[in-house]
Amino acid sequence: MALESLSPEILLITLEYISSPLDLIAAVHASPSLYRTFIAYKQHLQGNTLTRAIHPTCRADAYSALDVQRIPQQIKSGTKIAKLKAECFSIFATDRKRRSQKHDDFKADNDMLETLFNFQASVERLIDTFCHWSLGNLFSADQGHSPLPQPATIPRARLSHTERARLQRAFYRCEVYARFHRVLQLQDKSSAMNFIQILMSYGSQFQQHEFEEMICVRQFLAKCVESLCERVEDDFLAFYTGKGLFDAGVGKKPAQELDTPTENYDTGRILKDCGLSLLTRDYRNAPYHDNHVKYLVSCGPAYILSLNELPPRELKHVLLKSERHSHDLDINDYFVTEGMINDRSDERSEMTLYRGKVVSIDRDEVDKHNLGWKWGTSFATGVKPDSPSNVLLRNMGYVFWDMRRLVDSGLVAEPYVVAMGADCFPAGYKRPFSRCSVEEQLSRWKVDVEGLREWKDE
């Protein structure tokens, strides 16, 4: 039966059964009759879909993620630092109060309903992308190196209710933390005085496995930034090739001059002088890349998703500008791309002190958490939350998955038994880019400075 022949009441009931903003958007764009019904009952359908989409245990976090959407507009409008800090403290106090309450019915003001609906659609797209990537790592022999897909090209993730709840709360909490952290970075010394306390206090609300969920998401966002940088590199190489500068025999250095330290240095210096540090080999190393990642992640998960949707030219300008801006920031983050920073260890109490949070890994406490966290802390050699070996575990999203999925992956032979030891993850493991830098590719050729500037300015 054609949808056009159905009554508006039947069409409304059909749309009311949809439990995802992404699915609702897809449905109403696929049928003129569904679109007309959606427009007629827009606020009702958006509220109904959000109630079904957001897991009941995540609603307090969703409210807080909605509240912090005001912060970017206030920063852009030039709101004073003191007022921004007061706003953040108010959001944090409200967040703590909400956690002691039940939220059986999800409610949002009509003015904010559209914002939350669009934000939830972004979260769902991020979750789908994360699942496609991390499950690829979990079930792949080449663990930790699954390519990151484009968010617009992947199917919806098939998740249990518990898996979806863990992922939702992690992305909501990362959004809140990111907005608070962005205020901390503002160029005003007063913002750093007592405002650090809000970051420490916000993280201290959560249990170990919940904190680990946030680290997994932020590590995924760092991977997204790497993918965006590689898209800019692709755009540059396509431009450079289109100009004929890579044609055989044109501008190629003599064989005896290839890959000499002086030539590599000159290539990197030329790129930097042209304002293209993003394309250099030095950018791949700390602190330049990590500072850039931390800055972009502090803009929030939804912002990073929006960068994925930019055309190449706009993406290039955003990344070049943000990379230069990150040089001027002293970004003190309590998450780093490999995990938390270990300041000191007290072996007698079996506690590890991290900036802003004391995390206990006592084995008796692990029993209270889900299988993912128990798996990550039950190695015989005692893998710690800040260990580089946990990078690969986080790339597999280990803390989000139900027991059955972990067992089916083959990494867990049976419940609470680890089939692979910590030795499988070398202590010196670092996050790799999937290929060499543009500087290294250009080092075999005479660099066309005018071509570099033309690409940068177009």
Coordinates of C-alpha atoms in Angstrom, one line a residue:
M1 CA 0.0 0.0 0.0
A2 CA 1.4 3.4 -1.0
L3 CA 2.1 5.8 2.0
E4 CA 0.2 8.5 0.2
S5 CA -3.0 6.6 0.6
L6 CA -2.7 6.3 4.4
S7 CA -4.5 8.7 6.7
P8 CA -2.5 11.4 8.6
E9 CA -3.4 9.5 11.9
I10 CA -1.8 6.3 10.6
L11 CA 1.3 8.2 9.4
L12 CA 1.6 9.9 12.7
I13 CA 1.5 6.6 14.6
T14 CA 4.1 5.2 12.2
L15 CA 6.5 8.0 13.0
E16 CA 5.8 7.8 16.7
Y17 CA 7.3 4.2 16.7
I18 CA 10.7 5.5 15.4
S19 CA 13.2 5.6 18.3
S20 CA 16.1 7.4 16.7
P21 CA 16.5 11.0 15.4
L22 CA 18.7 9.7 12.5
D23 CA 16.0 7.2 11.5
L24 CA 13.3 9.8 11.8
I25 CA 15.3 12.2 9.5
A26 CA 15.8 9.4 7.0
A27 CA 12.1 8.4 7.0
V28 CA 10.7 11.9 6.5
H29 CA 13.1 12.6 3.7
A30 CA 12.1 9.4 1.9
S31 CA 8.4 10.2 1.6
P32 CA 6.5 13.5 0.9
S33 CA 3.6 12.3 3.0
L34 CA 5.7 11.5 6.0
Y35 CA 7.5 14.8 5.6
R36 CA 4.2 16.7 5.7
T37 CA 3.1 14.7 8.8
F38 CA 6.4 15.5 10.5
I39 CA 6.1 19.2 9.8
A40 CA 2.6 19.2 11.2
Y41 CA 3.6 17.5 14.4
K42 CA 7.2 18.4 14.6
Q43 CA 7.7 19.3 18.2
H44 CA 5.6 16.3 19.4
L45 CA 7.5 13.9 17.2
Q46 CA 10.9 15.3 18.1
G47 CA 10.1 15.0 21.8
N48 CA 8.6 11.5 21.4
T49 CA 11.7 10.3 19.4
L50 CA 14.1 11.7 22.0
T51 CA 12.3 10.0 24.8
R52 CA 12.6 6.7 23.0
A53 CA 16.1 7.3 21.8
I54 CA 17.8 8.4 25.0
H55 CA 18.3 5.6 27.5
P56 CA 16.6 6.3 30.9
T57 CA 19.9 6.0 32.8
C58 CA 21.5 8.6 30.5
R59 CA 18.9 11.3 30.7
A60 CA 20.7 13.4 33.4
D61 CA 23.8 13.4 31.2
A62 CA 21.7 14.3 28.1
Y63 CA 20.2 17.3 29.9
S64 CA 23.7 18.5 30.9
A65 CA 25.0 18.0 27.3
L66 CA 22.1 20.2 26.2
D67 CA 22.9 22.8 28.8
V68 CA 26.5 23.2 27.7
Q69 CA 25.4 23.9 24.1
R70 CA 25.0 27.5 25.3
I71 CA 28.7 27.9 26.0
P72 CA 30.1 28.1 22.4
Q73 CA 27.6 30.9 21.6
Q74 CA 28.5 32.8 24.7
I75 CA 32.3 32.5 23.9
K76 CA 31.6 33.6 20.3
S77 CA 29.5 36.6 21.5
G78 CA 32.4 37.8 23.7
T79 CA 30.8 37.0 27.1
K80 CA 33.2 37.9 29.9
I81 CA 35.3 35.1 31.5
A82 CA 33.7 35.6 34.9
K83 CA 30.2 35.1 33.5
L84 CA 31.3 32.0 31.6
K85 CA 32.8 30.5 34.7
A86 CA 29.6 31.2 36.7
E87 CA 27.6 29.6 33.9
C88 CA 29.8 26.4 34.0
F89 CA 29.6 26.2 37.8
S90 CA 25.8 26.5 37.6
I91 CA 25.6 23.7 35.0
F92 CA 27.9 21.5 37.1
A93 CA 25.7 22.1 40.2
T94 CA 22.6 21.3 38.3
D95 CA 24.2 18.2 36.9
R96 CA 25.0 16.8 40.3
K97 CA 21.5 17.5 41.5
R98 CA 20.0 15.7 38.5
R99 CA 22.0 12.6 39.2
S100 CA 20.1 12.1 42.5
Q101 CA 16.8 12.3 40.7
K102 CA 14.8 9.9 38.5
H103 CA 13.9 11.0 35.0
D104 CA 11.1 8.7 33.9
D105 CA 9.8 11.2 31.3
F106 CA 12.2 13.2 29.2
K107 CA 11.3 16.8 28.9
A108 CA 12.9 19.7 27.1
D109 CA 11.8 23.3 26.4
N110 CA 10.5 23.8 22.9
D111 CA 13.2 26.4 22.4
M112 CA 15.9 23.8 23.0
L113 CA 14.1 20.8 21.5
E114 CA 15.5 21.4 18.0
T115 CA 19.0 21.8 19.5
L116 CA 18.8 18.6 21.4
F117 CA 17.3 16.7 18.5
N118 CA 20.1 17.7 16.2
F119 CA 22.7 17.0 18.9
Q120 CA 21.3 13.6 19.5
A121 CA 21.4 12.9 15.7
S122 CA 25.1 13.8 15.8
V123 CA 25.7 11.6 18.8
E124 CA 24.1 8.6 17.0
R125 CA 26.2 9.2 13.9
L126 CA 29.3 9.3 16.1
I127 CA 28.3 6.1 17.9
D128 CA 27.7 4.4 14.6
T129 CA 31.2 5.5 13.4
F130 CA 32.8 4.5 16.7
C131 CA 31.2 1.0 16.6
H132 CA 32.2 0.4 13.0
W133 CA 35.8 1.3 13.8
S134 CA 36.2 -0.3 17.2
L135 CA 34.4 -3.5 16.4
G136 CA 36.6 -3.8 13.3
N137 CA 39.5 -3.6 15.7
L138 CA 38.0 -6.1 18.1
F139 CA 37.3 -8.8 15.5
S140 CA 40.4 -8.1 13.3
A141 CA 43.7 -9.9 13.5
D142 CA 45.4 -6.5 12.9
Q143 CA 44.0 -5.1 16.2
G144 CA 44.0 -1.3 16.6
H145 CA 44.6 -0.5 12.9
S146 CA 41.1 -0.6 11.4
P147 CA 40.6 2.3 9.0
L148 CA 38.2 5.0 10.3
P149 CA 35.1 5.2 8.0
Q150 CA 33.3 8.4 6.9
P151 CA 30.3 8.9 9.2
A152 CA 27.9 9.5 6.3
T153 CA 28.7 6.2 4.6
I154 CA 28.2 3.6 7.4
P155 CA 25.2 1.6 8.4
R156 CA 23.5 1.9 11.7
A157 CA 25.2 0.0 14.6
R158 CA 23.4 -3.0 16.0
L159 CA 23.7 -2.7 19.8
S160 CA 22.1 -4.1 22.9
H161 CA 20.4 -1.7 25.2
T162 CA 23.2 -1.8 27.7
E163 CA 25.9 -1.2 25.1
R164 CA 24.0 1.8 23.7
A165 CA 23.5 3.2 27.2
R166 CA 27.3 3.0 27.9
L167 CA 28.1 4.7 24.6
Q168 CA 25.5 7.4 25.0
R169 CA 26.6 8.4 28.5
A170 CA 30.2 8.5 27.4
F171 CA 29.6 10.8 24.5
Y172 CA 27.3 13.1 26.5
R173 CA 29.9 13.3 29.3
C174 CA 32.7 14.0 26.8
E175 CA 30.6 16.8 25.4
V176 CA 30.2 18.4 28.9
Y177 CA 33.8 17.9 29.8
A178 CA 34.9 19.4 26.5
R179 CA 32.8 22.5 26.9
F180 CA 34.2 23.1 30.4
H181 CA 37.7 22.5 29.2
R182 CA 37.3 25.0 26.3
V183 CA 36.5 27.7 28.9
L184 CA 39.7 26.8 30.7
Q185 CA 41.7 27.5 27.6
L186 CA 40.5 31.1 27.0
Q187 CA 43.2 33.7 27.0
D188 CA 42.6 35.1 30.4
K189 CA 44.5 34.2 33.5
S190 CA 41.5 34.4 35.7
S191 CA 40.0 31.4 33.9
A192 CA 42.7 29.1 35.2
M193 CA 42.6 30.0 38.9
N194 CA 39.9 28.0 40.6
F195 CA 38.2 26.8 37.4
I196 CA 40.4 23.7 37.2
Q197 CA 38.4 22.4 40.2
I198 CA 35.3 22.0 38.0
L199 CA 37.1 19.6 35.7
M200 CA 38.4 17.6 38.6
S201 CA 35.1 17.5 40.4
Y202 CA 33.2 16.6 37.2
G203 CA 35.4 13.5 36.6
S204 CA 35.4 12.5 40.2
Q205 CA 31.6 11.7 40.1
F206 CA 32.2 8.7 38.0
Q207 CA 33.3 5.1 38.7
Q208 CA 36.4 3.6 37.2
H209 CA 34.7 2.0 34.2
E210 CA 32.7 5.2 33.5
F211 CA 35.9 7.2 33.4
E212 CA 37.5 4.7 31.2
E213 CA 34.5 5.0 28.8
M214 CA 35.3 8.7 28.4
I215 CA 38.9 7.9 27.7
C216 CA 37.9 5.5 25.0
V217 CA 35.7 8.1 23.3
R218 CA 38.4 10.8 23.5
Q219 CA 41.0 8.4 22.0
F220 CA 38.5 7.8 19.2
L221 CA 38.1 11.5 18.7
A222 CA 41.9 11.8 18.5
K223 CA 41.8 9.2 15.7
C224 CA 39.1 11.3 14.0
V225 CA 41.4 14.3 14.0
E226 CA 44.2 12.2 12.4
S227 CA 41.8 11.1 9.7
L228 CA 40.8 14.8 9.1
C229 CA 44.5 15.7 8.8
E230 CA 45.0 12.9 6.2
R231 CA 42.1 14.3 4.2
V232 CA 43.8 17.7 4.1
E233 CA 47.0 15.9 3.0
D234 CA 45.1 14.1 0.2
D235 CA 43.7 17.4 -1.0
F236 CA 47.2 18.9 -1.1
L237 CA 48.7 16.0 -2.9
A238 CA 45.9 16.0 -5.4
F239 CA 46.5 19.7 -6.0
Y240 CA 50.3 19.3 -6.3
T241 CA 49.9 16.3 -8.7
G242 CA 47.4 18.3 -10.8
K243 CA 50.0 21.0 -11.3
G244 CA 52.4 18.4 -12.7
L245 CA 54.9 18.8 -10.0
F246 CA 55.1 15.1 -9.3
D247 CA 55.5 14.1 -13.0
A248 CA 58.4 11.8 -13.7
G249 CA 61.7 13.7 -14.0
V250 CA 60.3 17.1 -13.2
G251 CA 62.1 18.7 -10.3
K252 CA 63.3 15.4 -9.0
K253 CA 66.5 15.5 -6.9
P254 CA 69.5 13.5 -7.9
A255 CA 69.6 10.0 -6.3
Q256 CA 72.6 10.8 -4.2
E257 CA 70.7 13.7 -2.6
L258 CA 67.7 11.7 -1.5
D259 CA 66.6 11.6 2.1
T260 CA 69.6 13.5 3.4
P261 CA 69.0 15.2 6.8
T262 CA 69.7 18.7 5.3
E263 CA 67.1 18.2 2.5
N264 CA 64.5 16.8 4.9
Y265 CA 65.1 19.8 7.2
D266 CA 64.9 22.3 4.3
T267 CA 61.6 20.8 3.1
G268 CA 60.1 21.0 6.6
R269 CA 61.4 24.6 7.0
I270 CA 59.8 25.6 3.7
L271 CA 56.5 24.2 4.7
K272 CA 56.6 26.0 8.1
D273 CA 57.6 29.3 6.4
C274 CA 54.5 28.9 4.2
G275 CA 52.3 28.4 7.2
L276 CA 51.9 24.6 6.5
S277 CA 53.2 23.1 9.7
L278 CA 50.3 20.6 9.5
L279 CA 52.1 18.9 6.6
T280 CA 55.5 18.5 8.3
R281 CA 57.0 15.5 10.0
D282 CA 57.4 17.5 13.2
Y283 CA 53.6 17.8 13.4
R284 CA 53.4 14.0 13.9
N285 CA 55.4 14.3 17.1
A286 CA 54.5 15.6 20.5
P287 CA 53.7 18.3 21.6
Y288 CA 52.5 19.8 18.4
H289 CA 50.0 17.1 17.3
D290 CA 48.8 16.3 20.8
N291 CA 48.2 20.0 21.5
H292 CA 46.2 20.3 18.3
V293 CA 44.2 17.2 19.1
K294 CA 43.4 18.3 22.6
Y295 CA 42.3 21.7 21.3
L296 CA 39.9 20.2 18.7
V297 CA 38.6 17.6 21.2
S298 CA 37.9 20.4 23.6
C299 CA 35.5 21.8 21.0
G300 CA 33.3 18.7 21.6
P301 CA 32.5 15.5 19.8
A302 CA 29.7 17.1 17.8
Y303 CA 32.1 19.8 16.5
I304 CA 34.5 17.1 15.3
L305 CA 31.7 15.4 13.5
S306 CA 30.8 18.7 11.8
L307 CA 34.4 19.0 10.5
N308 CA 33.8 15.7 8.7
E309 CA 31.0 17.3 6.7
L310 CA 33.1 20.2 5.4
P311 CA 34.3 20.4 1.8
P312 CA 38.1 20.0 1.4
R313 CA 38.8 23.7 1.0
E314 CA 36.9 24.7 4.2
L315 CA 38.3 21.8 6.2
K316 CA 41.9 22.9 5.1
H317 CA 41.4 26.4 6.4
V318 CA 39.8 25.2 9.7
L319 CA 42.7 22.8 10.4
L320 CA 45.5 25.1 9.4
K321 CA 44.0 27.9 11.6
S322 CA 43.4 25.6 14.6
E323 CA 46.8 24.1 14.3
R324 CA 48.4 27.6 14.5
H325 CA 46.1 28.6 17.3
S326 CA 47.0 25.5 19.4
H327 CA 50.7 26.6 19.4
D328 CA 49.8 29.5 21.7
L329 CA 47.8 27.4 24.2
D330 CA 49.2 25.6 27.3
I331 CA 46.6 22.9 27.3
N332 CA 46.5 21.1 30.6
D333 CA 44.2 18.2 30.0
Y334 CA 43.4 15.4 32.5
F335 CA 42.9 13.0 29.6
V336 CA 45.8 12.4 27.2
T337 CA 45.5 10.5 23.9
E338 CA 47.2 7.5 25.4
G339 CA 45.2 7.6 28.7
M340 CA 45.7 9.5 31.9
I341 CA 49.0 10.9 33.0
N342 CA 50.6 9.1 35.9
D343 CA 52.1 11.6 38.3
R344 CA 53.2 9.1 41.0
S345 CA 52.5 5.7 42.3
D346 CA 52.1 4.6 45.9
E347 CA 52.8 0.8 45.8
R348 CA 52.0 0.3 49.5
S349 CA 48.4 1.4 49.2
E350 CA 48.1 0.0 45.7
M351 CA 46.7 3.3 44.6
T352 CA 47.8 5.4 41.6
L353 CA 47.4 9.2 41.8
Y354 CA 46.3 10.9 38.6
R355 CA 45.9 14.6 38.0
G356 CA 42.5 15.5 39.5
K357 CA 41.4 11.9 40.4
V358 CA 42.5 9.0 42.5
V359 CA 41.7 5.7 40.8
S360 CA 41.8 2.5 42.8
I361 CA 42.4 -0.7 40.9
D362 CA 41.9 -3.0 43.9
R363 CA 40.8 -6.4 42.4
D364 CA 37.9 -6.7 44.8
E365 CA 36.4 -3.5 43.5
V366 CA 36.5 -4.8 39.9
D367 CA 33.7 -7.2 40.7
K368 CA 31.3 -4.4 40.9
H369 CA 31.9 -3.3 37.3
N370 CA 31.1 -4.7 33.9
L371 CA 33.0 -7.3 32.1
G372 CA 34.9 -4.9 30.0
W373 CA 36.6 -3.2 32.9
K374 CA 37.3 -6.5 34.6
W375 CA 38.9 -7.7 31.4
G376 CA 41.1 -4.6 31.2
T377 CA 42.4 -4.9 34.8
S378 CA 42.7 -8.6 35.2
F379 CA 46.0 -9.3 33.4
A380 CA 48.3 -11.2 35.6
T381 CA 51.0 -8.5 35.1
G382 CA 48.6 -5.8 36.3
V383 CA 47.8 -3.5 33.4
K384 CA 47.2 0.0 34.8
P385 CA 44.6 2.5 33.5
D386 CA 47.4 4.7 32.2
S387 CA 49.5 2.0 30.6
P388 CA 50.3 2.3 26.9
S389 CA 49.2 -1.2 26.5
N390 CA 45.6 -0.1 27.1
V391 CA 45.7 2.0 24.0
L392 CA 44.9 -1.1 21.9
L393 CA 42.2 -2.1 24.3
R394 CA 40.6 1.3 24.0
N395 CA 40.8 1.1 20.2
M396 CA 38.6 -2.0 20.5
G397 CA 36.1 -0.2 22.7
Y398 CA 36.5 -3.0 25.2
V399 CA 34.7 -1.2 28.1
F400 CA 31.4 -0.8 26.2
W401 CA 30.7 -4.3 25.0
D402 CA 28.5 -7.0 26.7
M403 CA 30.1 -10.3 27.8
R404 CA 28.7 -12.2 24.8
R405 CA 30.3 -9.9 22.2
L406 CA 33.7 -10.1 24.0
V407 CA 33.5 -13.9 24.1
D408 CA 32.4 -14.0 20.4
S409 CA 35.4 -11.9 19.5
G410 CA 37.7 -14.7 20.6
L411 CA 39.8 -12.5 22.9
V412 CA 38.0 -13.8 26.0
A413 CA 37.9 -17.6 26.2
E414 CA 35.1 -17.7 28.7
P415 CA 33.6 -15.2 31.2
Y416 CA 36.3 -13.4 33.2
V417 CA 39.2 -15.3 31.5
V418 CA 41.6 -13.4 29.3
A419 CA 43.0 -15.3 26.4
M420 CA 45.7 -12.7 25.6
G421 CA 48.2 -11.3 28.0
A422 CA 49.6 -7.8 28.4
D423 CA 52.8 -8.8 26.5
C424 CA 50.7 -8.6 23.3
F425 CA 50.7 -4.8 23.7
P426 CA 54.3 -3.5 23.8
A427 CA 55.0 -0.8 26.4
G428 CA 56.4 1.6 23.9
Y429 CA 53.3 1.6 21.6
K430 CA 52.4 4.9 20.1
R431 CA 49.5 6.0 18.1
P432 CA 50.6 5.8 14.4
F433 CA 49.5 7.8 11.4
S434 CA 48.7 5.3 8.7
R435 CA 51.3 6.8 6.3
C436 CA 54.3 9.1 6.1
S437 CA 54.0 12.8 6.2
V438 CA 53.7 15.1 3.2
E439 CA 57.1 16.5 4.1
E440 CA 58.7 13.1 3.7
Q441 CA 56.9 12.6 0.3
L442 CA 58.1 16.0 -0.9
S443 CA 61.7 15.4 0.3
R444 CA 62.4 13.6 -3.0
W445 CA 61.5 16.6 -5.0
K446 CA 62.4 20.3 -5.3
V447 CA 59.6 22.1 -3.5
D448 CA 57.5 24.6 -5.5
V449 CA 57.0 27.4 -3.0
E450 CA 54.5 29.2 -5.2
G451 CA 52.5 26.1 -5.5
L452 CA 52.4 25.7 -1.7
R453 CA 51.2 29.2 -1.2
E454 CA 48.6 28.9 -4.0
W455 CA 47.1 25.8 -2.4
K456 CA 47.1 27.4 1.1
D457 CA 45.4 30.6 -0.1
E458 CA 42.8 29.1 -2.5

